[in-house]
């Protein structure tokens, strides 16, 4: 069981890292858009904000007691019978 907990903790850490990477990537894309291209910038800003929310949610879940209720993330998909 201890090995399983370590694997789940590692999985959560990788998911947090991925969420932060995606938020930073979205910010770089937003920053790279010329101000004349407002429509593109607006859609990139929306994506950036979404990625920031995902990264924040990942951090809150981890701080909220990950070790007390370790579960795989993303959750396993249900099997279709």
mmCIF file of N, CA, C and O in Angstrom:
data_model
loop_
_atom_site.group_PDB
_atom_site.id
_atom_site.type_symbol
_atom_site.label_atom_id
_atom_site.label_comp_id
_atom_site.label_asym_id
_atom_site.label_seq_id
_atom_site.Cartn_x
_atom_site.Cartn_y
_atom_site.Cartn_z
ATOM 1 N N UNK A 1 0.822 -1.202 0.000
ATOM 2 C CA UNK A 1 0.000 0.000 0.000
ATOM 3 C C UNK A 1 0.867 1.268 0.000
ATOM 4 O O UNK A 1 0.541 2.228 -0.638
ATOM 5 N N UNK A 2 1.982 1.226 0.731
ATOM 6 C CA UNK A 2 2.855 2.387 0.797
ATOM 7 C C UNK A 2 3.402 2.744 -0.584
ATOM 8 O O UNK A 2 3.471 3.905 -0.947
ATOM 9 N N UNK A 3 3.783 1.736 -1.352
ATOM 10 C CA UNK A 3 4.258 1.980 -2.711
ATOM 11 C C UNK A 3 3.175 2.584 -3.584
ATOM 12 O O UNK A 3 3.440 3.451 -4.414
ATOM 13 N N UNK A 4 1.944 2.130 -3.391
ATOM 14 C CA UNK A 4 0.816 2.682 -4.155
ATOM 15 C C UNK A 4 0.605 4.154 -3.808
ATOM 16 O O UNK A 4 0.350 4.969 -4.695
ATOM 17 N N UNK A 5 0.708 4.499 -2.525
ATOM 18 C CA UNK A 5 0.561 5.900 -2.112
ATOM 19 C C UNK A 5 1.646 6.774 -2.728
ATOM 20 O O UNK A 5 1.369 7.886 -3.172
ATOM 21 N N UNK A 6 2.875 6.263 -2.768
ATOM 22 C CA UNK A 6 3.959 7.032 -3.391
ATOM 23 C C UNK A 6 3.685 7.256 -4.871
ATOM 24 O O UNK A 6 3.921 8.346 -5.398
ATOM 25 N N UNK A 7 3.171 6.224 -5.548
ATOM 26 C CA UNK A 7 2.851 6.371 -6.971
ATOM 27 C C UNK A 7 1.743 7.398 -7.176
ATOM 28 O O UNK A 7 1.805 8.221 -8.108
ATOM 29 N N UNK A 8 0.730 7.380 -6.323
ATOM 30 C CA UNK A 8 -0.369 8.341 -6.449
ATOM 31 C C UNK A 8 0.113 9.757 -6.136
ATOM 32 O O UNK A 8 -0.280 10.718 -6.809
ATOM 33 N N UNK A 9 0.972 9.894 -5.134
ATOM 34 C CA UNK A 9 1.522 11.214 -4.824
ATOM 35 C C UNK A 9 2.325 11.740 -6.008
ATOM 36 O O UNK A 9 2.241 12.921 -6.357
ATOM 37 N N UNK A 10 3.100 10.876 -6.634
ATOM 38 C CA UNK A 10 3.881 11.268 -7.804
ATOM 39 C C UNK A 10 2.965 11.675 -8.953
ATOM 40 O O UNK A 10 3.213 12.649 -9.659
ATOM 41 N N UNK A 11 1.880 10.925 -9.123
ATOM 42 C CA UNK A 11 0.915 11.244 -10.179
ATOM 43 C C UNK A 11 0.299 12.626 -9.939
ATOM 44 O O UNK A 11 0.173 13.425 -10.861
ATOM 45 N N UNK A 12 -0.066 12.913 -8.689
ATOM 46 C CA UNK A 12 -0.624 14.231 -8.365
ATOM 47 C C UNK A 12 0.408 15.327 -8.619
ATOM 48 O O UNK A 12 0.095 16.389 -9.146
ATOM 49 N N UNK A 13 1.663 15.072 -8.242
ATOM 50 C CA UNK A 13 2.720 16.064 -8.461
ATOM 51 C C UNK A 13 2.903 16.327 -9.953
ATOM 52 O O UNK A 13 3.046 17.484 -10.374
ATOM 53 N N UNK A 14 2.885 15.283 -10.751
ATOM 54 C CA UNK A 14 3.016 15.458 -12.202
ATOM 55 C C UNK A 14 1.833 16.224 -12.781
ATOM 56 O O UNK A 14 2.000 17.058 -13.684
ATOM 57 N N UNK A 15 0.634 15.966 -12.276
ATOM 58 C CA UNK A 15 -0.542 16.694 -12.762
ATOM 59 C C UNK A 15 -0.460 18.166 -12.393
ATOM 60 O O UNK A 15 -0.824 19.032 -13.197
ATOM 61 N N UNK A 16 0.017 18.480 -11.178
ATOM 62 C CA UNK A 16 0.200 19.883 -10.774
ATOM 63 C C UNK A 16 1.226 20.553 -11.678
ATOM 64 O O UNK A 16 1.008 21.667 -12.165
ATOM 65 N N UNK A 17 2.339 19.857 -11.911
ATOM 66 C CA UNK A 17 3.383 20.407 -12.761
ATOM 67 C C UNK A 17 2.856 20.670 -14.172
ATOM 68 O O UNK A 17 3.127 21.718 -14.765
ATOM 69 N N UNK A 18 2.086 19.745 -14.704
ATOM 70 C CA UNK A 18 1.515 19.910 -16.044
ATOM 71 C C UNK A 18 0.565 21.104 -16.083
ATOM 72 O O UNK A 18 0.589 21.900 -17.026
ATOM 73 N N UNK A 19 -0.266 21.248 -15.060
ATOM 74 C CA UNK A 19 -1.218 22.368 -15.015
ATOM 75 C C UNK A 19 -0.480 23.699 -14.985
ATOM 76 O O UNK A 19 -0.851 24.644 -15.693
ATOM 77 N N UNK A 20 0.591 23.788 -14.208
ATOM 78 C CA UNK A 20 1.363 25.025 -14.147
ATOM 79 C C UNK A 20 2.081 25.292 -15.463
ATOM 80 O O UNK A 20 2.141 26.433 -15.927
ATOM 81 N N UNK A 21 2.611 24.242 -16.087
ATOM 82 C CA UNK A 21 3.267 24.398 -17.380
ATOM 83 C C UNK A 21 2.275 24.921 -18.417
ATOM 84 O O UNK A 21 2.592 25.850 -19.179
ATOM 85 N N UNK A 22 1.071 24.344 -18.448
ATOM 86 C CA UNK A 22 0.070 24.772 -19.430
ATOM 87 C C UNK A 22 -0.363 26.215 -19.188
ATOM 88 O O UNK A 22 -0.600 26.965 -20.140
ATOM 89 N N UNK A 23 -0.470 26.621 -17.924
ATOM 90 C CA UNK A 23 -0.827 28.008 -17.621
ATOM 91 C C UNK A 23 0.272 28.958 -18.099
ATOM 92 O O UNK A 23 -0.006 30.005 -18.698
ATOM 93 N N UNK A 24 1.520 28.591 -17.858
ATOM 94 C CA UNK A 24 2.637 29.425 -18.296
ATOM 95 C C UNK A 24 2.717 29.480 -19.818
ATOM 96 O O UNK A 24 2.955 30.533 -20.408
ATOM 97 N N UNK A 25 2.478 28.364 -20.478
ATOM 98 C CA UNK A 25 2.484 28.323 -21.945
ATOM 99 C C UNK A 25 1.381 29.212 -22.509
ATOM 100 O O UNK A 25 1.592 29.954 -23.472
ATOM 101 N N UNK A 26 0.199 29.161 -21.898
ATOM 102 C CA UNK A 26 -0.914 30.003 -22.348
ATOM 103 C C UNK A 26 -0.566 31.483 -22.170
ATOM 104 O O UNK A 26 -0.895 32.312 -23.029
ATOM 105 N N UNK A 27 0.118 31.821 -21.060
ATOM 106 C CA UNK A 27 0.526 33.214 -20.846
ATOM 107 C C UNK A 27 1.512 33.656 -21.922
ATOM 108 O O UNK A 27 1.393 34.757 -22.478
ATOM 109 N N UNK A 28 2.472 32.791 -22.259
ATOM 110 C CA UNK A 28 3.445 33.143 -23.299
ATOM 111 C C UNK A 28 2.762 33.348 -24.648
ATOM 112 O O UNK A 28 3.108 34.268 -25.400
ATOM 113 N N UNK A 29 1.791 32.496 -24.966
ATOM 114 C CA UNK A 29 1.057 32.653 -26.227
ATOM 115 C C UNK A 29 0.308 33.982 -26.236
ATOM 116 O O UNK A 29 0.305 34.697 -27.246
ATOM 117 N N UNK A 30 -0.326 34.300 -25.114
ATOM 118 C CA UNK A 30 -1.071 35.556 -25.011
ATOM 119 C C UNK A 30 -0.126 36.748 -25.189
ATOM 120 O O UNK A 30 -0.412 37.689 -25.917
ATOM 121 N N UNK A 31 1.028 36.685 -24.508
ATOM 122 C CA UNK A 31 1.997 37.787 -24.589
ATOM 123 C C UNK A 31 2.564 37.961 -25.998
ATOM 124 O O UNK A 31 2.947 39.064 -26.378
ATOM 125 N N UNK A 32 2.618 36.886 -26.776
ATOM 126 C CA UNK A 32 3.210 36.933 -28.110
ATOM 127 C C UNK A 32 2.286 37.541 -29.171
ATOM 128 O O UNK A 32 2.750 37.908 -30.246
ATOM 129 N N UNK A 33 1.009 37.674 -28.869
ATOM 130 C CA UNK A 33 0.049 38.178 -29.854
ATOM 131 C C UNK A 33 0.167 39.696 -29.971
ATOM 132 O O UNK A 33 0.248 40.413 -28.978
ATOM 133 N N UNK A 34 0.189 40.165 -31.205
ATOM 134 C CA UNK A 34 0.227 41.604 -31.450
ATOM 135 C C UNK A 34 -1.092 42.230 -31.019
ATOM 136 O O UNK A 34 -2.158 41.634 -31.162
ATOM 137 N N UNK A 35 -1.012 43.434 -30.492
ATOM 138 C CA UNK A 35 -2.214 44.089 -29.962
ATOM 139 C C UNK A 35 -3.278 44.323 -31.034
ATOM 140 O O UNK A 35 -4.461 44.454 -30.712
ATOM 141 N N UNK A 36 -2.882 44.356 -32.321
ATOM 142 C CA UNK A 36 -3.850 44.566 -33.395
ATOM 143 C C UNK A 36 -4.755 43.354 -33.578
ATOM 144 O O UNK A 36 -5.831 43.445 -34.165
ATOM 145 N N UNK A 37 -4.334 42.222 -33.101
ATOM 146 C CA UNK A 37 -5.111 40.993 -33.280
ATOM 147 C C UNK A 37 -5.913 40.705 -32.021
ATOM 148 O O UNK A 37 -5.714 39.716 -31.324
ATOM 149 N N UNK A 38 -6.850 41.564 -31.734
ATOM 150 C CA UNK A 38 -7.634 41.499 -30.494
ATOM 151 C C UNK A 38 -8.434 40.204 -30.356
ATOM 152 O O UNK A 38 -8.526 39.646 -29.270
ATOM 153 N N UNK A 39 -9.011 39.724 -31.437
ATOM 154 C CA UNK A 39 -9.830 38.519 -31.362
ATOM 155 C C UNK A 39 -8.977 37.321 -30.945
ATOM 156 O O UNK A 39 -9.365 36.546 -30.061
ATOM 157 N N UNK A 40 -7.820 37.189 -31.544
ATOM 158 C CA UNK A 40 -6.908 36.104 -31.181
ATOM 159 C C UNK A 40 -6.466 36.272 -29.736
ATOM 160 O O UNK A 40 -6.465 35.323 -28.948
ATOM 161 N N UNK A 41 -6.117 37.487 -29.366
ATOM 162 C CA UNK A 41 -5.668 37.748 -27.997
ATOM 163 C C UNK A 41 -6.771 37.420 -26.993
ATOM 164 O O UNK A 41 -6.499 36.859 -25.926
ATOM 165 N N UNK A 42 -7.992 37.743 -27.315
ATOM 166 C CA UNK A 42 -9.108 37.473 -26.406
ATOM 167 C C UNK A 42 -9.286 35.975 -26.199
ATOM 168 O O UNK A 42 -9.487 35.512 -25.077
ATOM 169 N N UNK A 43 -9.182 35.197 -27.279
ATOM 170 C CA UNK A 43 -9.334 33.749 -27.122
ATOM 171 C C UNK A 43 -8.152 33.152 -26.358
ATOM 172 O O UNK A 43 -8.323 32.243 -25.542
ATOM 173 N N UNK A 44 -6.946 33.688 -26.588
ATOM 174 C CA UNK A 44 -5.784 33.210 -25.831
ATOM 175 C C UNK A 44 -5.876 33.613 -24.361
ATOM 176 O O UNK A 44 -5.472 32.857 -23.484
ATOM 177 N N UNK A 45 -6.427 34.780 -24.091
ATOM 178 C CA UNK A 45 -6.606 35.201 -22.703
ATOM 179 C C UNK A 45 -7.583 34.276 -21.987
ATOM 180 O O UNK A 45 -7.360 33.882 -20.839
ATOM 181 N N UNK A 46 -8.651 33.898 -22.685
ATOM 182 C CA UNK A 46 -9.620 32.958 -22.110
ATOM 183 C C UNK A 46 -8.960 31.624 -21.799
ATOM 184 O O UNK A 46 -9.156 31.050 -20.719
ATOM 185 N N UNK A 47 -8.142 31.124 -22.724
ATOM 186 C CA UNK A 47 -7.420 29.872 -22.510
ATOM 187 C C UNK A 47 -6.461 30.002 -21.329
ATOM 188 O O UNK A 47 -6.384 29.113 -20.479
ATOM 189 N N UNK A 48 -5.752 31.121 -21.255
ATOM 190 C CA UNK A 48 -4.807 31.359 -20.172
ATOM 191 C C UNK A 48 -5.527 31.336 -18.822
ATOM 192 O O UNK A 48 -5.086 30.682 -17.875
ATOM 193 N N UNK A 49 -6.648 32.044 -18.742
ATOM 194 C CA UNK A 49 -7.413 32.080 -17.492
ATOM 195 C C UNK A 49 -7.907 30.685 -17.110
ATOM 196 O O UNK A 49 -7.899 30.315 -15.935
ATOM 197 N N UNK A 50 -8.326 29.896 -18.088
ATOM 198 C CA UNK A 50 -8.784 28.525 -17.827
ATOM 199 C C UNK A 50 -7.645 27.684 -17.248
ATOM 200 O O UNK A 50 -7.832 26.941 -16.272
ATOM 201 N N UNK A 51 -6.456 27.812 -17.832
ATOM 202 C CA UNK A 51 -5.306 27.044 -17.364
ATOM 203 C C UNK A 51 -4.884 27.478 -15.966
ATOM 204 O O UNK A 51 -4.476 26.653 -15.144
ATOM 205 N N UNK A 52 -4.995 28.766 -15.664
ATOM 206 C CA UNK A 52 -4.693 29.251 -14.317
ATOM 207 C C UNK A 52 -5.676 28.652 -13.318
ATOM 208 O O UNK A 52 -5.284 28.207 -12.231
ATOM 209 N N UNK A 53 -6.965 28.612 -13.668
ATOM 210 C CA UNK A 53 -7.967 28.010 -12.776
ATOM 211 C C UNK A 53 -7.675 26.530 -12.544
ATOM 212 O O UNK A 53 -7.787 26.034 -11.421
ATOM 213 N N UNK A 54 -7.264 25.819 -13.599
ATOM 214 C CA UNK A 54 -6.930 24.402 -13.455
ATOM 215 C C UNK A 54 -5.729 24.216 -12.529
ATOM 216 O O UNK A 54 -5.718 23.319 -11.689
ATOM 217 N N UNK A 55 -4.709 25.072 -12.690
ATOM 218 C CA UNK A 55 -3.527 24.980 -11.828
ATOM 219 C C UNK A 55 -3.900 25.290 -10.381
ATOM 220 O O UNK A 55 -3.460 24.602 -9.456
ATOM 221 N N UNK A 56 -4.733 26.308 -10.165
ATOM 222 C CA UNK A 56 -5.178 26.644 -8.812
ATOM 223 C C UNK A 56 -5.981 25.506 -8.199
ATOM 224 O O UNK A 56 -5.819 25.182 -7.021
ATOM 225 N N UNK A 57 -6.850 24.902 -8.988
ATOM 226 C CA UNK A 57 -7.653 23.786 -8.482
ATOM 227 C C UNK A 57 -6.754 22.613 -8.096
ATOM 228 O O UNK A 57 -6.958 21.976 -7.059
ATOM 229 N N UNK A 58 -5.739 22.352 -8.892
ATOM 230 C CA UNK A 58 -4.799 21.282 -8.582
ATOM 231 C C UNK A 58 -4.084 21.559 -7.267
ATOM 232 O O UNK A 58 -3.920 20.672 -6.435
ATOM 233 N N UNK A 59 -3.687 22.807 -7.048
ATOM 234 C CA UNK A 59 -3.028 23.175 -5.795
ATOM 235 C C UNK A 59 -3.970 23.043 -4.605
ATOM 236 O O UNK A 59 -3.579 22.556 -3.550
ATOM 237 N N UNK A 60 -5.218 23.481 -4.761
ATOM 238 C CA UNK A 60 -6.189 23.390 -3.655
ATOM 239 C C UNK A 60 -6.457 21.947 -3.281
ATOM 240 O O UNK A 60 -6.545 21.610 -2.110
ATOM 241 N N UNK A 61 -6.584 21.083 -4.281
ATOM 242 C CA UNK A 61 -6.838 19.665 -4.013
ATOM 243 C C UNK A 61 -5.676 19.083 -3.230
ATOM 244 O O UNK A 61 -5.868 18.363 -2.261
ATOM 245 N N UNK A 62 -4.473 19.420 -3.636
ATOM 246 C CA UNK A 62 -3.290 18.885 -2.968
ATOM 247 C C UNK A 62 -3.206 19.397 -1.534
ATOM 248 O O UNK A 62 -2.977 18.635 -0.613
ATOM 249 N N UNK A 63 -3.415 20.686 -1.332
ATOM 250 C CA UNK A 63 -3.363 21.251 0.022
ATOM 251 C C UNK A 63 -4.525 20.790 0.870
ATOM 252 O O UNK A 63 -4.440 20.795 2.085
ATOM 253 N N UNK A 64 -5.608 20.368 0.234
ATOM 254 C CA UNK A 64 -6.804 19.981 0.960
ATOM 255 C C UNK A 64 -6.747 18.593 1.559
ATOM 256 O O UNK A 64 -7.762 18.054 1.944
ATOM 257 N N UNK A 65 -5.612 18.007 1.629
ATOM 258 C CA UNK A 65 -5.518 16.713 2.280
ATOM 259 C C UNK A 65 -5.359 15.562 1.323
ATOM 260 O O UNK A 65 -6.033 14.554 1.441
ATOM 261 N N UNK A 66 -4.472 15.712 0.383
ATOM 262 C CA UNK A 66 -4.263 14.662 -0.602
ATOM 263 C C UNK A 66 -3.936 13.347 0.081
ATOM 264 O O UNK A 66 -4.457 12.315 -0.294
ATOM 265 N N UNK A 67 -3.096 13.375 1.091
ATOM 266 C CA UNK A 67 -2.657 12.128 1.698
ATOM 267 C C UNK A 67 -3.788 11.411 2.423
ATOM 268 O O UNK A 67 -3.759 10.204 2.582
ATOM 269 N N UNK A 68 -4.812 12.162 2.835
ATOM 270 C CA UNK A 68 -5.912 11.505 3.547
ATOM 271 C C UNK A 68 -6.889 10.828 2.606
ATOM 272 O O UNK A 68 -7.677 10.000 3.019
ATOM 273 N N UNK A 69 -6.864 11.201 1.337
ATOM 274 C CA UNK A 69 -7.807 10.597 0.400
ATOM 275 C C UNK A 69 -7.177 10.486 -0.980
ATOM 276 O O UNK A 69 -7.601 11.120 -1.926
ATOM 277 N N UNK A 70 -6.134 9.729 -1.067
ATOM 278 C CA UNK A 70 -5.451 9.562 -2.344
ATOM 279 C C UNK A 70 -6.319 8.797 -3.329
ATOM 280 O O UNK A 70 -6.825 7.725 -3.032
ATOM 281 N N UNK A 71 -6.507 9.391 -4.483
ATOM 282 C CA UNK A 71 -7.230 8.738 -5.562
ATOM 283 C C UNK A 71 -6.509 9.062 -6.859
ATOM 284 O O UNK A 71 -5.909 10.120 -6.973
ATOM 285 N N UNK A 72 -6.536 8.186 -7.800
ATOM 286 C CA UNK A 72 -5.861 8.452 -9.070
ATOM 287 C C UNK A 72 -6.466 9.670 -9.778
ATOM 288 O O UNK A 72 -7.661 9.915 -9.696
ATOM 289 N N UNK A 73 -5.627 10.424 -10.468
ATOM 290 C CA UNK A 73 -6.094 11.540 -11.277
ATOM 291 C C UNK A 73 -5.398 11.472 -12.616
ATOM 292 O O UNK A 73 -4.195 11.295 -12.656
ATOM 293 N N UNK A 74 -6.060 11.626 -13.697
ATOM 294 C CA UNK A 74 -7.505 11.772 -13.797
ATOM 295 C C UNK A 74 -8.201 10.485 -13.371
ATOM 296 O O UNK A 74 -7.605 9.411 -13.400
ATOM 297 N N UNK A 75 -9.457 10.632 -12.954
ATOM 298 C CA UNK A 75 -10.165 9.446 -12.495
ATOM 299 C C UNK A 75 -10.284 8.404 -13.604
ATOM 300 O O UNK A 75 -10.365 8.768 -14.780
ATOM 301 N N UNK A 76 -10.240 7.135 -13.242
ATOM 302 C CA UNK A 76 -10.379 6.096 -14.268
ATOM 303 C C UNK A 76 -11.698 6.230 -15.018
ATOM 304 O O UNK A 76 -12.719 6.587 -14.434
ATOM 305 N N UNK A 77 -11.658 5.964 -16.279
ATOM 306 C CA UNK A 77 -12.889 6.030 -17.071
ATOM 307 C C UNK A 77 -13.740 4.816 -16.788
ATOM 308 O O UNK A 77 -13.241 3.725 -16.546
ATOM 309 N N UNK A 78 -15.050 5.043 -16.804
ATOM 310 C CA UNK A 78 -15.969 3.936 -16.572
ATOM 311 C C UNK A 78 -15.946 3.002 -17.766
ATOM 312 O O UNK A 78 -15.829 3.430 -18.908
ATOM 313 N N UNK A 79 -16.066 1.744 -17.481
ATOM 314 C CA UNK A 79 -16.111 0.785 -18.561
ATOM 315 C C UNK A 79 -17.492 0.765 -19.190
ATOM 316 O O UNK A 79 -18.498 0.848 -18.508
ATOM 317 N N UNK A 80 -17.514 0.655 -20.491
ATOM 318 C CA UNK A 80 -18.772 0.559 -21.217
ATOM 319 C C UNK A 80 -19.074 -0.916 -21.382
ATOM 320 O O UNK A 80 -18.282 -1.670 -21.935
ATOM 321 N N UNK A 81 -20.217 -1.332 -20.865
ATOM 322 C CA UNK A 81 -20.573 -2.766 -20.950
ATOM 323 C C UNK A 81 -21.254 -3.093 -22.244
ATOM 324 O O UNK A 81 -21.938 -2.356 -22.842
#
